[in-house]
Structure formats: C-alpha cells, structure tokens
C-alpha cells in the first residue's frame, strides 16, 4: 500500500481551531485512506488582546479592523506577521514535509506564501469569515481561497482577478451535523418535552448575554429552562449563578442552569428550541447544523457585520441587539413558540449547504495532490 500523502493545517485559538478540527475530521472521514493530517497550532500574538476586546467592547473592534484595510497598514501587518511566523512555520514544514498546506488564519498567510512558493507546496487558504472578507485574509499566492458562498466568491473575484476562489460552505465539526433524537437528548438533560429550552452560548469569550435578557425573564409565566454556557470564565459563572438565584425568587417557572466548559456543546444545542449569543460564524453555523434557530444579541463590529445580514437574509433566526428590543422579542417567542416555525426550512437548507463542504474540499485537494 502506498504511503499516505500528508496535509498540514495551520490554526490558532478561538474559532479558527474549530474550523481546523472540522477540516481534519472531514478529510479523515472522507479520504482517510489517502491522506494523513497534522496541525500547526500557535497561541498567536494579540489573540488574548483580541479576545478581551470582543468580550468587553466588541463595538470598538471596527477601528483596527478598518485601519488595517489601508494598503500601507496592510503591508506593515504582513511584514510583522512574516517576521513572527516564518521561522517556526519553516521548522514545522521541514519536519513534517507536507504535500499540501491548508491555512485557517490570515496571520500565517505571508509566511506560508513565502515558504510554499519556495518549496513548491500547494497551498489552500480558508477564508474564516463568511463575508465582508478583510484584505489580509485573501492570499494572492494560494492555489485556492475557499469561500462560504458564491456571492462572496463572485465579489472577491471582481476585487482580486488574479486569485482563485472556490465555494465550499462553512466547515462545521461532524458531531454537530450528526443525526440525533431531540426527545432522547432532552430526557438526558432532564428537560421536559413541552418546556421551552434556550441555550445562551456566550462562553468565556463572549459577552455576558444573560444580563441583556434578564428583564424578559421576570415576566415569564410559562415553564422554561435556560442553560448558560460560561466556558472557563469564573467571573461569568459567578454572575450567572447570582442571576439564577435572583430570577428563581421572582419567576419560579424559570430555571437557569450554569454550564461550565464542555466538549458536548452540540448536545445542548440539539436539546434547545433556540440558541442565543454573539453572532460569531462558528456558533451560528454549529447551531444551524443542529437544525436550531439562532438569536443574535451582539456581534463584533466590522468583522461580524455580515453575519447579522446572513441571519436575517437567509432566515436563520433573529437579530436584536438592543436590551429592550431583545427582551421584548424573547418574551414574545417564549409565549408563542410558533414564531420559530418559519425558520425550519431555511435552517435545514443552510445545514445541507454546509454539509457539502467536506466533499468539495476533497475535490480541491485531489486537484492539487
């Protein structure tokens, strides 16, 4: 049997790691007999600072986001990233000797462009934004830049005529796309079949979303369970615990559950009638993969603006970022869950669109190696 060809995936923390894991899973599931996958992971510079910004003040993110769109600023940024990563990436590539490189974070682009060109290694660049793609994310050297949808592909082709773009959909980990029994999952987590269950998927790197919707919980008469994903944040866990005790005295029909970091987030999404949170693309499309509508109550200004448009235009759920508006709309949904029904077909259609990402990726890979 011939040796497997090796594929190296380059990633970082936050959502990029989820994309990398999804890509690896799909390659191994669909073509594992042909390819071996390795990952390069770096807790990259500025990632902690980035997380702090979008945790506490996502609205100011538009300042650096727009500034680095300026040609001079983009050029300087590329030089900084290349200086930081070209050496460790070269060492990794010389050690692993991959036949193909796949990048999931723009900070590696300038380094991989140099290394892959010199070593004649095919290079796929995954655009980790479903739209509103930043110039730094596009690679002019990559054999393919992978896009979420054809609208983004066609727009980028006009802007970058010398680059090659290909639409795959969003890469979601297999476990979110697996079939499941909602009845069995709800029973597992002691959620009655007729009880409204909402998951707040803010986590340690989101915003304290529970505080935004607190007013709507104080007037709820129907039984409901709210699971708040707190990740590894002790601060958020403490805040939610205090809120849960307060709400239980005012609205005894409302049960708020604190969820620490878990690798089974997909099960909580599967058990939910609605997922509420920041409009990050991974959380959005993971929710959609479980055939659950999404309610966006905040987003990172600039970077995630287009995600709100996708939710609205593709009918994947609700968008309401004002405290009063979100509280009022949520109260309406809880009292009349049929408001969720119009999203069923469109959510399913989007889930099917993204399910094809693995097959389309393999098609591209086979063209290159």
mmCIF file of C-alpha atoms in Angstrom:
data_model
loop_
_atom_site.group_PDB
_atom_site.id
_atom_site.type_symbol
_atom_site.label_atom_id
_atom_site.label_comp_id
_atom_site.label_asym_id
_atom_site.label_seq_id
_atom_site.Cartn_x
_atom_site.Cartn_y
_atom_site.Cartn_z
ATOM 1 C CA UNK A 1 0.000 0.000 0.000
ATOM 2 C CA UNK A 2 1.457 3.407 -0.961
ATOM 3 C CA UNK A 3 2.222 5.922 1.769
ATOM 4 C CA UNK A 4 -0.459 8.446 2.568
ATOM 5 C CA UNK A 5 0.071 11.990 1.395
ATOM 6 C CA UNK A 6 0.407 14.453 4.261
ATOM 7 C CA UNK A 7 -1.730 17.558 4.724
ATOM 8 C CA UNK A 8 -0.726 20.255 7.223
ATOM 9 C CA UNK A 9 -3.413 22.536 8.671
ATOM 10 C CA UNK A 10 -2.367 25.817 10.302
ATOM 11 C CA UNK A 11 -4.552 27.301 13.020
ATOM 12 C CA UNK A 12 -4.836 29.355 16.223
ATOM 13 C CA UNK A 13 -7.194 29.593 19.229
ATOM 14 C CA UNK A 14 -10.725 30.981 19.179
ATOM 15 C CA UNK A 15 -12.889 29.949 16.234
ATOM 16 C CA UNK A 16 -10.024 29.092 13.910
ATOM 17 C CA UNK A 17 -9.264 25.903 15.840
ATOM 18 C CA UNK A 18 -12.859 24.738 15.364
ATOM 19 C CA UNK A 19 -12.527 25.244 11.619
ATOM 20 C CA UNK A 20 -9.236 23.345 11.550
ATOM 21 C CA UNK A 21 -10.714 20.457 13.535
ATOM 22 C CA UNK A 22 -13.729 20.344 11.218
ATOM 23 C CA UNK A 23 -11.471 20.224 8.157
ATOM 24 C CA UNK A 24 -9.348 17.457 9.653
ATOM 25 C CA UNK A 25 -12.428 15.414 10.566
ATOM 26 C CA UNK A 26 -13.853 15.686 7.068
ATOM 27 C CA UNK A 27 -10.591 14.742 5.374
ATOM 28 C CA UNK A 28 -10.120 11.733 7.645
ATOM 29 C CA UNK A 29 -13.742 10.609 7.288
ATOM 30 C CA UNK A 30 -13.995 11.020 3.517
ATOM 31 C CA UNK A 31 -10.432 10.265 2.412
ATOM 32 C CA UNK A 32 -8.558 8.963 5.423
ATOM 33 C CA UNK A 33 -7.081 6.100 3.430
ATOM 34 C CA UNK A 34 -5.317 8.590 1.162
ATOM 35 C CA UNK A 35 -4.285 11.423 3.471
ATOM 36 C CA UNK A 36 -2.618 11.924 6.845
ATOM 37 C CA UNK A 37 -3.418 15.201 8.624
ATOM 38 C CA UNK A 38 -1.229 17.158 11.045
ATOM 39 C CA UNK A 39 -1.913 20.531 12.652
ATOM 40 C CA UNK A 40 0.272 23.505 13.488
ATOM 41 C CA UNK A 41 -1.244 25.352 16.442
ATOM 42 C CA UNK A 42 0.028 28.603 17.921
ATOM 43 C CA UNK A 43 -1.380 30.699 20.742
ATOM 44 C CA UNK A 44 -0.656 33.590 18.431
ATOM 45 C CA UNK A 45 0.308 37.107 19.353
ATOM 46 C CA UNK A 46 -2.537 39.514 20.035
ATOM 47 C CA UNK A 47 -5.056 36.658 20.371
ATOM 48 C CA UNK A 48 -5.554 37.317 24.086
ATOM 49 C CA UNK A 49 -5.884 41.037 23.440
ATOM 50 C CA UNK A 50 -8.333 40.301 20.631
ATOM 51 C CA UNK A 51 -10.421 38.127 22.944
ATOM 52 C CA UNK A 52 -10.536 40.865 25.581
ATOM 53 C CA UNK A 53 -11.756 43.403 23.036
ATOM 54 C CA UNK A 54 -14.620 41.333 21.729
ATOM 55 C CA UNK A 55 -15.527 40.147 25.210
ATOM 56 C CA UNK A 56 -15.909 43.544 26.812
ATOM 57 C CA UNK A 57 -16.104 46.094 23.975
ATOM 58 C CA UNK A 58 -16.875 44.435 20.620
ATOM 59 C CA UNK A 59 -18.133 47.745 19.225
ATOM 60 C CA UNK A 60 -14.627 49.266 19.117
ATOM 61 C CA UNK A 61 -13.190 46.428 17.052
ATOM 62 C CA UNK A 62 -14.118 48.313 13.884
ATOM 63 C CA UNK A 63 -11.234 50.764 14.494
ATOM 64 C CA UNK A 64 -8.283 48.362 13.964
ATOM 65 C CA UNK A 65 -10.364 46.305 11.538
ATOM 66 C CA UNK A 66 -10.895 49.230 9.180
ATOM 67 C CA UNK A 67 -7.449 50.747 9.739
ATOM 68 C CA UNK A 68 -5.678 47.595 8.543
ATOM 69 C CA UNK A 69 -7.669 47.717 5.299
ATOM 70 C CA UNK A 70 -5.493 50.667 4.258
ATOM 71 C CA UNK A 71 -2.793 49.436 1.867
ATOM 72 C CA UNK A 72 0.136 50.803 3.869
ATOM 73 C CA UNK A 73 -1.209 49.361 7.123
ATOM 74 C CA UNK A 74 -1.876 46.001 5.476
ATOM 75 C CA UNK A 75 1.669 45.896 4.098
ATOM 76 C CA UNK A 76 3.154 46.619 7.520
ATOM 77 C CA UNK A 77 0.901 43.993 9.114
ATOM 78 C CA UNK A 78 2.052 41.345 6.642
ATOM 79 C CA UNK A 79 5.697 42.129 7.381
ATOM 80 C CA UNK A 80 5.078 41.865 11.120
ATOM 81 C CA UNK A 81 3.296 38.530 10.750
ATOM 82 C CA UNK A 82 6.010 37.169 8.441
ATOM 83 C CA UNK A 83 8.745 38.201 10.872
ATOM 84 C CA UNK A 84 6.869 36.468 13.690
ATOM 85 C CA UNK A 85 5.941 33.204 11.989
ATOM 86 C CA UNK A 86 8.168 32.434 9.032
ATOM 87 C CA UNK A 87 10.825 30.716 11.163
ATOM 88 C CA UNK A 88 8.572 28.435 13.275
ATOM 89 C CA UNK A 89 6.437 27.580 10.244
ATOM 90 C CA UNK A 90 9.534 26.731 8.222
ATOM 91 C CA UNK A 91 10.749 24.443 11.008
ATOM 92 C CA UNK A 92 7.352 22.737 11.189
ATOM 93 C CA UNK A 93 7.124 22.238 7.428
ATOM 94 C CA UNK A 94 10.686 20.924 7.155
ATOM 95 C CA UNK A 95 9.959 18.459 9.960
ATOM 96 C CA UNK A 96 6.547 17.251 8.729
ATOM 97 C CA UNK A 97 7.233 17.540 4.972
ATOM 98 C CA UNK A 98 3.581 18.067 3.990
ATOM 99 C CA UNK A 99 2.376 17.573 0.424
ATOM 100 C CA UNK A 100 -0.253 20.283 0.938
ATOM 101 C CA UNK A 101 -0.778 23.198 3.345
ATOM 102 C CA UNK A 102 -4.193 24.474 4.456
ATOM 103 C CA UNK A 103 -4.368 27.771 6.351
ATOM 104 C CA UNK A 104 -7.258 28.880 8.584
ATOM 105 C CA UNK A 105 -5.869 32.171 9.939
ATOM 106 C CA UNK A 106 -4.687 35.164 7.923
ATOM 107 C CA UNK A 107 -1.743 35.820 10.259
ATOM 108 C CA UNK A 108 0.077 32.885 8.636
ATOM 109 C CA UNK A 109 -0.615 33.906 5.039
ATOM 110 C CA UNK A 110 2.504 35.958 4.340
ATOM 111 C CA UNK A 111 4.760 33.265 5.825
ATOM 112 C CA UNK A 112 3.051 30.368 4.051
ATOM 113 C CA UNK A 113 3.085 32.254 0.760
ATOM 114 C CA UNK A 114 6.865 32.569 1.001
ATOM 115 C CA UNK A 115 7.539 29.036 2.238
ATOM 116 C CA UNK A 116 5.123 27.218 -0.068
ATOM 117 C CA UNK A 117 6.367 29.147 -3.091
ATOM 118 C CA UNK A 118 9.999 28.338 -2.310
ATOM 119 C CA UNK A 119 9.296 24.666 -1.606
ATOM 120 C CA UNK A 120 6.689 24.257 -4.358
ATOM 121 C CA UNK A 121 3.994 23.063 -1.936
ATOM 122 C CA UNK A 122 0.325 23.514 -2.938
ATOM 123 C CA UNK A 123 -1.471 25.929 -0.625
ATOM 124 C CA UNK A 124 -5.179 26.275 0.226
ATOM 125 C CA UNK A 125 -6.327 29.353 2.137
ATOM 126 C CA UNK A 126 -9.610 29.066 4.046
ATOM 127 C CA UNK A 127 -11.354 32.425 4.461
ATOM 128 C CA UNK A 128 -12.528 32.324 8.077
ATOM 129 C CA UNK A 129 -15.251 34.914 7.528
ATOM 130 C CA UNK A 130 -18.479 34.080 5.684
ATOM 131 C CA UNK A 131 -18.478 37.523 4.059
ATOM 132 C CA UNK A 132 -17.037 41.029 4.417
ATOM 133 C CA UNK A 133 -13.621 39.460 3.897
ATOM 134 C CA UNK A 134 -10.696 41.588 5.057
ATOM 135 C CA UNK A 135 -7.874 42.150 2.510
ATOM 136 C CA UNK A 136 -5.388 40.481 4.860
ATOM 137 C CA UNK A 137 -7.422 37.276 4.689
ATOM 138 C CA UNK A 138 -7.037 36.848 0.930
ATOM 139 C CA UNK A 139 -3.903 35.117 -0.327
ATOM 140 C CA UNK A 140 -2.648 36.126 -3.754
ATOM 141 C CA UNK A 141 -0.352 33.089 -3.824
ATOM 142 C CA UNK A 142 -2.697 30.316 -2.637
ATOM 143 C CA UNK A 143 -3.866 27.831 -5.245
ATOM 144 C CA UNK A 144 -7.367 28.291 -3.844
ATOM 145 C CA UNK A 145 -9.058 30.717 -1.463
ATOM 146 C CA UNK A 146 -12.112 28.907 -0.081
ATOM 147 C CA UNK A 147 -15.286 30.955 0.422
ATOM 148 C CA UNK A 148 -18.536 30.375 2.288
ATOM 149 C CA UNK A 149 -20.913 31.128 -0.578
ATOM 150 C CA UNK A 150 -20.969 32.078 -4.243
ATOM 151 C CA UNK A 151 -21.927 35.692 -3.521
ATOM 152 C CA UNK A 152 -18.674 36.126 -1.608
ATOM 153 C CA UNK A 153 -16.773 34.216 -4.277
ATOM 154 C CA UNK A 154 -18.046 36.377 -7.145
ATOM 155 C CA UNK A 155 -17.454 39.593 -5.199
ATOM 156 C CA UNK A 156 -13.868 38.620 -4.400
ATOM 157 C CA UNK A 157 -13.207 37.511 -7.974
ATOM 158 C CA UNK A 158 -14.055 41.035 -9.105
ATOM 159 C CA UNK A 159 -11.764 42.544 -6.475
ATOM 160 C CA UNK A 160 -8.898 40.070 -6.924
ATOM 161 C CA UNK A 161 -8.965 38.890 -10.566
ATOM 162 C CA UNK A 162 -5.576 37.170 -10.252
ATOM 163 C CA UNK A 163 -6.696 34.971 -7.334
ATOM 164 C CA UNK A 164 -8.633 31.709 -7.470
ATOM 165 C CA UNK A 165 -11.710 31.358 -5.272
ATOM 166 C CA UNK A 166 -13.883 28.305 -4.682
ATOM 167 C CA UNK A 167 -17.081 27.967 -2.643
ATOM 168 C CA UNK A 168 -17.313 25.130 -0.139
ATOM 169 C CA UNK A 169 -19.709 26.326 2.557
ATOM 170 C CA UNK A 170 -18.728 26.610 6.214
ATOM 171 C CA UNK A 171 -16.670 23.865 7.846
ATOM 172 C CA UNK A 172 -18.579 22.522 10.868
ATOM 173 C CA UNK A 173 -17.369 19.654 13.031
ATOM 174 C CA UNK A 174 -19.055 16.344 12.243
ATOM 175 C CA UNK A 175 -20.604 15.921 15.677
ATOM 176 C CA UNK A 176 -22.816 18.987 15.167
ATOM 177 C CA UNK A 177 -24.032 17.612 11.838
ATOM 178 C CA UNK A 178 -24.855 14.130 13.137
ATOM 179 C CA UNK A 179 -28.431 12.869 13.352
ATOM 180 C CA UNK A 180 -29.999 12.857 16.803
ATOM 181 C CA UNK A 181 -33.209 12.373 18.761
ATOM 182 C CA UNK A 182 -34.289 15.625 20.398
ATOM 183 C CA UNK A 183 -36.566 13.664 22.721
ATOM 184 C CA UNK A 184 -33.716 11.466 23.935
ATOM 185 C CA UNK A 185 -31.318 14.379 24.380
ATOM 186 C CA UNK A 186 -33.863 16.430 26.347
ATOM 187 C CA UNK A 187 -34.603 13.440 28.564
ATOM 188 C CA UNK A 188 -30.875 13.012 29.180
ATOM 189 C CA UNK A 189 -30.672 16.590 30.474
ATOM 190 C CA UNK A 190 -33.964 16.480 32.397
ATOM 191 C CA UNK A 191 -35.800 18.919 30.134
ATOM 192 C CA UNK A 192 -39.494 18.134 29.752
ATOM 193 C CA UNK A 193 -40.716 17.753 26.145
ATOM 194 C CA UNK A 194 -43.094 20.716 26.399
ATOM 195 C CA UNK A 195 -40.704 23.007 28.309
ATOM 196 C CA UNK A 196 -39.085 25.806 26.336
ATOM 197 C CA UNK A 197 -35.301 25.408 26.450
ATOM 198 C CA UNK A 198 -32.919 28.178 25.486
ATOM 199 C CA UNK A 199 -29.139 27.943 25.317
ATOM 200 C CA UNK A 200 -27.116 31.114 25.781
ATOM 201 C CA UNK A 201 -23.878 30.274 24.001
ATOM 202 C CA UNK A 202 -21.764 33.172 25.158
ATOM 203 C CA UNK A 203 -18.998 31.221 26.845
ATOM 204 C CA UNK A 204 -15.840 32.633 28.356
ATOM 205 C CA UNK A 205 -15.061 34.575 25.171
ATOM 206 C CA UNK A 206 -18.488 36.032 24.560
ATOM 207 C CA UNK A 207 -20.360 38.802 26.288
ATOM 208 C CA UNK A 208 -22.475 38.490 29.421
ATOM 209 C CA UNK A 209 -25.573 37.924 27.331
ATOM 210 C CA UNK A 210 -27.715 36.788 30.250
ATOM 211 C CA UNK A 211 -27.727 40.342 31.627
ATOM 212 C CA UNK A 212 -29.251 41.673 28.416
ATOM 213 C CA UNK A 213 -32.306 39.453 28.539
ATOM 214 C CA UNK A 214 -32.899 39.446 32.291
ATOM 215 C CA UNK A 215 -35.925 41.797 32.082
ATOM 216 C CA UNK A 216 -37.811 39.377 29.827
ATOM 217 C CA UNK A 217 -37.339 36.540 32.316
ATOM 218 C CA UNK A 218 -39.037 38.377 35.148
ATOM 219 C CA UNK A 219 -42.428 38.320 33.432
ATOM 220 C CA UNK A 220 -42.397 34.759 32.096
ATOM 221 C CA UNK A 221 -45.330 32.639 33.218
ATOM 222 C CA UNK A 222 -44.571 29.552 31.108
ATOM 223 C CA UNK A 223 -42.093 26.942 32.385
ATOM 224 C CA UNK A 224 -38.694 27.277 30.763
ATOM 225 C CA UNK A 225 -35.085 26.207 31.179
ATOM 226 C CA UNK A 226 -32.162 28.459 30.289
ATOM 227 C CA UNK A 227 -28.708 26.941 30.008
ATOM 228 C CA UNK A 228 -25.902 29.496 30.076
ATOM 229 C CA UNK A 229 -22.588 28.306 28.637
ATOM 230 C CA UNK A 230 -19.953 30.008 30.791
ATOM 231 C CA UNK A 231 -16.892 28.253 29.415
ATOM 232 C CA UNK A 232 -13.885 28.618 31.711
ATOM 233 C CA UNK A 233 -14.836 32.079 32.956
ATOM 234 C CA UNK A 234 -15.197 32.142 36.745
ATOM 235 C CA UNK A 235 -16.474 35.722 36.550
ATOM 236 C CA UNK A 236 -19.281 34.786 34.173
ATOM 237 C CA UNK A 237 -20.077 31.656 36.189
ATOM 238 C CA UNK A 238 -20.402 33.692 39.385
ATOM 239 C CA UNK A 239 -22.548 36.340 37.681
ATOM 240 C CA UNK A 240 -24.895 33.767 36.178
ATOM 241 C CA UNK A 241 -25.182 31.885 39.485
ATOM 242 C CA UNK A 242 -26.227 35.080 41.260
ATOM 243 C CA UNK A 243 -28.663 35.903 38.470
ATOM 244 C CA UNK A 244 -30.143 32.395 38.632
ATOM 245 C CA UNK A 245 -30.882 32.718 42.342
ATOM 246 C CA UNK A 246 -32.468 36.127 41.835
ATOM 247 C CA UNK A 247 -34.640 35.010 38.926
ATOM 248 C CA UNK A 248 -35.810 31.888 40.773
ATOM 249 C CA UNK A 249 -37.297 34.058 43.531
ATOM 250 C CA UNK A 250 -39.089 36.370 41.086
ATOM 251 C CA UNK A 251 -40.013 33.858 38.362
ATOM 252 C CA UNK A 252 -40.224 30.345 39.851
ATOM 253 C CA UNK A 253 -41.141 28.910 36.436
ATOM 254 C CA UNK A 254 -37.718 29.880 35.088
ATOM 255 C CA UNK A 255 -34.753 27.602 35.775
ATOM 256 C CA UNK A 256 -31.307 28.937 34.890
ATOM 257 C CA UNK A 257 -28.552 26.350 34.653
ATOM 258 C CA UNK A 258 -24.847 27.167 34.690
ATOM 259 C CA UNK A 259 -22.859 25.206 32.122
ATOM 260 C CA UNK A 260 -19.061 25.168 32.573
ATOM 261 C CA UNK A 261 -16.699 24.336 29.727
ATOM 262 C CA UNK A 262 -17.864 21.228 27.893
ATOM 263 C CA UNK A 263 -16.965 19.332 24.748
ATOM 264 C CA UNK A 264 -20.615 18.368 24.352
ATOM 265 C CA UNK A 265 -21.975 21.766 23.363
ATOM 266 C CA UNK A 266 -23.623 20.085 20.390
ATOM 267 C CA UNK A 267 -25.939 18.158 22.724
ATOM 268 C CA UNK A 268 -27.113 21.325 24.446
ATOM 269 C CA UNK A 269 -27.805 22.870 21.041
ATOM 270 C CA UNK A 270 -29.688 19.742 19.998
ATOM 271 C CA UNK A 271 -31.782 19.967 23.162
ATOM 272 C CA UNK A 272 -32.629 23.648 22.578
ATOM 273 C CA UNK A 273 -35.564 25.402 20.967
ATOM 274 C CA UNK A 274 -33.417 28.500 20.483
ATOM 275 C CA UNK A 275 -29.734 29.402 20.813
ATOM 276 C CA UNK A 276 -28.886 32.961 21.869
ATOM 277 C CA UNK A 277 -25.486 34.609 21.673
ATOM 278 C CA UNK A 278 -22.829 36.582 19.828
ATOM 279 C CA UNK A 279 -23.063 36.324 16.055
ATOM 280 C CA UNK A 280 -19.744 34.559 15.559
ATOM 281 C CA UNK A 281 -19.765 32.349 12.464
ATOM 282 C CA UNK A 282 -18.823 29.114 14.226
ATOM 283 C CA UNK A 283 -21.521 29.402 16.875
ATOM 284 C CA UNK A 284 -24.035 30.422 14.215
ATOM 285 C CA UNK A 285 -23.319 27.561 11.823
ATOM 286 C CA UNK A 286 -22.880 24.977 14.580
ATOM 287 C CA UNK A 287 -26.324 25.968 15.817
ATOM 288 C CA UNK A 288 -27.732 25.709 12.303
ATOM 289 C CA UNK A 289 -26.117 22.278 11.895
ATOM 290 C CA UNK A 290 -28.251 21.040 14.801
ATOM 291 C CA UNK A 291 -31.319 22.466 13.000
ATOM 292 C CA UNK A 292 -31.873 25.070 15.712
ATOM 293 C CA UNK A 293 -32.652 28.769 15.033
ATOM 294 C CA UNK A 294 -30.247 31.424 16.318
ATOM 295 C CA UNK A 295 -30.911 34.721 18.111
ATOM 296 C CA UNK A 296 -28.040 37.213 17.771
ATOM 297 C CA UNK A 297 -27.942 39.800 20.546
ATOM 298 C CA UNK A 298 -24.422 41.124 19.954
ATOM 299 C CA UNK A 299 -21.566 40.952 17.452
ATOM 300 C CA UNK A 300 -18.038 42.187 16.788
ATOM 301 C CA UNK A 301 -18.427 45.442 14.870
ATOM 302 C CA UNK A 302 -16.798 45.366 11.451
ATOM 303 C CA UNK A 303 -15.738 41.743 11.380
ATOM 304 C CA UNK A 304 -19.149 40.198 12.088
ATOM 305 C CA UNK A 305 -21.479 42.753 10.487
ATOM 306 C CA UNK A 306 -22.176 40.416 7.587
ATOM 307 C CA UNK A 307 -23.162 37.610 9.954
ATOM 308 C CA UNK A 308 -26.184 39.635 11.023
ATOM 309 C CA UNK A 309 -27.128 40.015 7.368
ATOM 310 C CA UNK A 310 -26.803 36.266 6.833
ATOM 311 C CA UNK A 311 -29.064 35.516 9.793
ATOM 312 C CA UNK A 312 -31.700 37.925 8.506
ATOM 313 C CA UNK A 313 -31.459 37.312 4.758
ATOM 314 C CA UNK A 314 -31.160 33.530 4.997
ATOM 315 C CA UNK A 315 -33.888 33.344 7.668
ATOM 316 C CA UNK A 316 -31.751 31.543 10.230
ATOM 317 C CA UNK A 317 -33.251 33.310 13.246
ATOM 318 C CA UNK A 318 -33.476 36.702 14.908
ATOM 319 C CA UNK A 319 -31.230 39.740 15.245
ATOM 320 C CA UNK A 320 -31.885 42.248 18.020
ATOM 321 C CA UNK A 321 -29.023 43.905 19.865
ATOM 322 C CA UNK A 322 -30.841 46.473 21.990
ATOM 323 C CA UNK A 323 -31.605 45.376 25.535
ATOM 324 C CA UNK A 324 -35.257 46.396 25.423
ATOM 325 C CA UNK A 325 -35.783 45.042 21.928
ATOM 326 C CA UNK A 326 -34.155 41.692 22.695
ATOM 327 C CA UNK A 327 -36.108 41.318 25.932
ATOM 328 C CA UNK A 328 -39.415 42.139 24.259
ATOM 329 C CA UNK A 329 -38.818 39.808 21.314
ATOM 330 C CA UNK A 330 -37.658 36.979 23.536
ATOM 331 C CA UNK A 331 -40.746 37.324 25.721
ATOM 332 C CA UNK A 332 -42.890 37.039 22.587
ATOM 333 C CA UNK A 333 -41.062 33.899 21.459
ATOM 334 C CA UNK A 334 -41.418 32.232 24.844
ATOM 335 C CA UNK A 335 -45.148 32.924 24.939
ATOM 336 C CA UNK A 336 -45.637 31.864 21.311
ATOM 337 C CA UNK A 337 -43.061 29.330 20.124
ATOM 338 C CA UNK A 338 -44.718 29.142 16.696
ATOM 339 C CA UNK A 339 -42.668 32.273 15.924
ATOM 340 C CA UNK A 340 -39.764 29.850 15.444
ATOM 341 C CA UNK A 341 -41.548 27.760 12.806
ATOM 342 C CA UNK A 342 -40.782 29.971 9.757
ATOM 343 C CA UNK A 343 -37.064 29.266 10.186
ATOM 344 C CA UNK A 344 -37.247 25.467 9.924
ATOM 345 C CA UNK A 345 -36.843 25.044 6.163
ATOM 346 C CA UNK A 346 -34.201 27.732 5.718
ATOM 347 C CA UNK A 347 -32.143 26.458 8.663
ATOM 348 C CA UNK A 348 -32.273 22.957 7.211
ATOM 349 C CA UNK A 349 -31.250 24.261 3.773
ATOM 350 C CA UNK A 350 -28.229 26.074 5.230
ATOM 351 C CA UNK A 351 -27.232 22.977 7.195
ATOM 352 C CA UNK A 352 -27.318 20.938 3.986
ATOM 353 C CA UNK A 353 -25.264 23.594 2.181
ATOM 354 C CA UNK A 354 -22.515 23.361 4.791
ATOM 355 C CA UNK A 355 -22.617 19.556 4.890
ATOM 356 C CA UNK A 356 -21.234 19.552 1.363
ATOM 357 C CA UNK A 357 -18.068 21.384 2.469
ATOM 358 C CA UNK A 358 -16.111 18.195 3.081
ATOM 359 C CA UNK A 359 -16.808 16.690 -0.340
ATOM 360 C CA UNK A 360 -16.000 19.970 -2.065
ATOM 361 C CA UNK A 361 -12.748 20.304 -0.120
ATOM 362 C CA UNK A 362 -11.672 16.781 -1.083
ATOM 363 C CA UNK A 363 -12.398 17.662 -4.707
ATOM 364 C CA UNK A 364 -9.995 20.614 -4.453
ATOM 365 C CA UNK A 365 -7.357 18.567 -2.638
ATOM 366 C CA UNK A 366 -7.397 15.864 -5.306
ATOM 367 C CA UNK A 367 -6.788 18.506 -7.964
ATOM 368 C CA UNK A 368 -3.626 19.621 -6.181
ATOM 369 C CA UNK A 369 -2.027 16.385 -4.946
#
